[in-house]
CSV table of C-alpha atoms in Angstrom, one decimal:
chain,number,residue,atom,x,y,z
U,1,MET,CA,40.9,4.8,12.3
U,2,ALA,CA,38.0,5.7,14.6
U,3,LEU,CA,37.0,9.3,15.2
U,4,ASP,CA,36.6,10.6,18.7
U,5,PRO,CA,33.1,11.9,19.6
U,6,GLU,CA,34.2,15.5,19.2
U,7,MET,CA,35.4,14.9,15.7
U,8,VAL,CA,32.3,12.9,14.8
U,9,LYS,CA,30.2,16.0,15.9
U,10,GLY,CA,32.3,18.3,13.7
U,11,VAL,CA,32.1,16.0,10.7
U,12,LEU,CA,28.3,15.7,11.1
U,13,ASP,CA,27.9,19.5,11.6
U,14,ASN,CA,29.9,20.0,8.4
U,15,MET,CA,27.7,17.6,6.5
U,16,VAL,CA,24.5,19.2,7.7
U,17,SER,CA,25.8,22.6,6.7
U,18,HIS,CA,26.6,21.5,3.2
U,19,ALA,CA,23.3,19.7,2.9
U,20,GLU,CA,21.4,22.8,3.9
U,21,GLU,CA,23.3,24.7,1.2
U,22,GLY,CA,21.9,22.1,-1.3
U,23,MET,CA,25.0,20.0,-1.8
U,24,THR,CA,24.4,16.4,-2.7
U,25,MET,CA,26.6,13.9,-0.8
U,26,PHE,CA,27.3,10.2,-1.0
U,27,SER,CA,28.6,8.8,2.3
U,28,ILE,CA,29.6,5.3,3.3
U,29,THR,CA,29.6,4.6,7.1
U,30,HIS,CA,29.3,2.0,9.7
U,31,ASP,CA,27.8,4.6,12.1
U,32,ILE,CA,24.1,3.9,11.4
U,33,GLY,CA,23.1,5.9,14.5
U,34,SER,CA,24.1,9.2,13.0
U,35,SER,CA,22.7,8.6,9.5
U,36,PRO,CA,19.2,10.1,10.2
U,37,GLN,CA,20.9,13.4,11.3
U,38,VAL,CA,22.4,13.9,7.9
U,39,ALA,CA,20.6,11.7,5.3
U,40,ASN,CA,17.3,11.8,3.6
U,41,ARG,CA,17.8,8.4,2.0
U,42,VAL,CA,19.6,5.4,3.3
U,43,ILE,CA,20.7,2.2,1.5
U,44,PHE,CA,21.7,-0.7,3.7
U,45,MET,CA,24.1,-3.1,2.0
U,46,ASP,CA,25.6,-6.4,3.2
U,47,GLN,CA,27.4,-9.3,1.5
U,48,ARG,CA,24.2,-10.5,-0.2
U,49,PRO,CA,23.3,-9.2,-3.6
U,50,ARG,CA,20.2,-7.5,-2.4
U,51,SER,CA,20.0,-4.2,-0.5
U,52,CYS,CA,17.3,-2.4,1.5
U,53,ARG,CA,16.3,1.2,0.6
U,54,THR,CA,14.6,3.3,3.1
U,55,THR,CA,14.2,6.8,4.4
U,56,ALA,CA,16.6,8.0,7.1
U,57,ARG,CA,13.7,8.3,9.6
U,58,LYS,CA,12.7,4.6,9.1
U,59,ALA,CA,16.3,3.5,9.5
């Protein structure tokens, strides 16, 4: 199920609010474009056994 843009904004706002309060979150998403808004670390994974770790800004 895909979220409409208004719901995406609400979910991201909620995640940012929790992060500002110090909550640690683990999120799995296909929406890489919004990751820098809510993440300080990003891990890209695919079907290969290796993954790429980077900061959200570099992603």
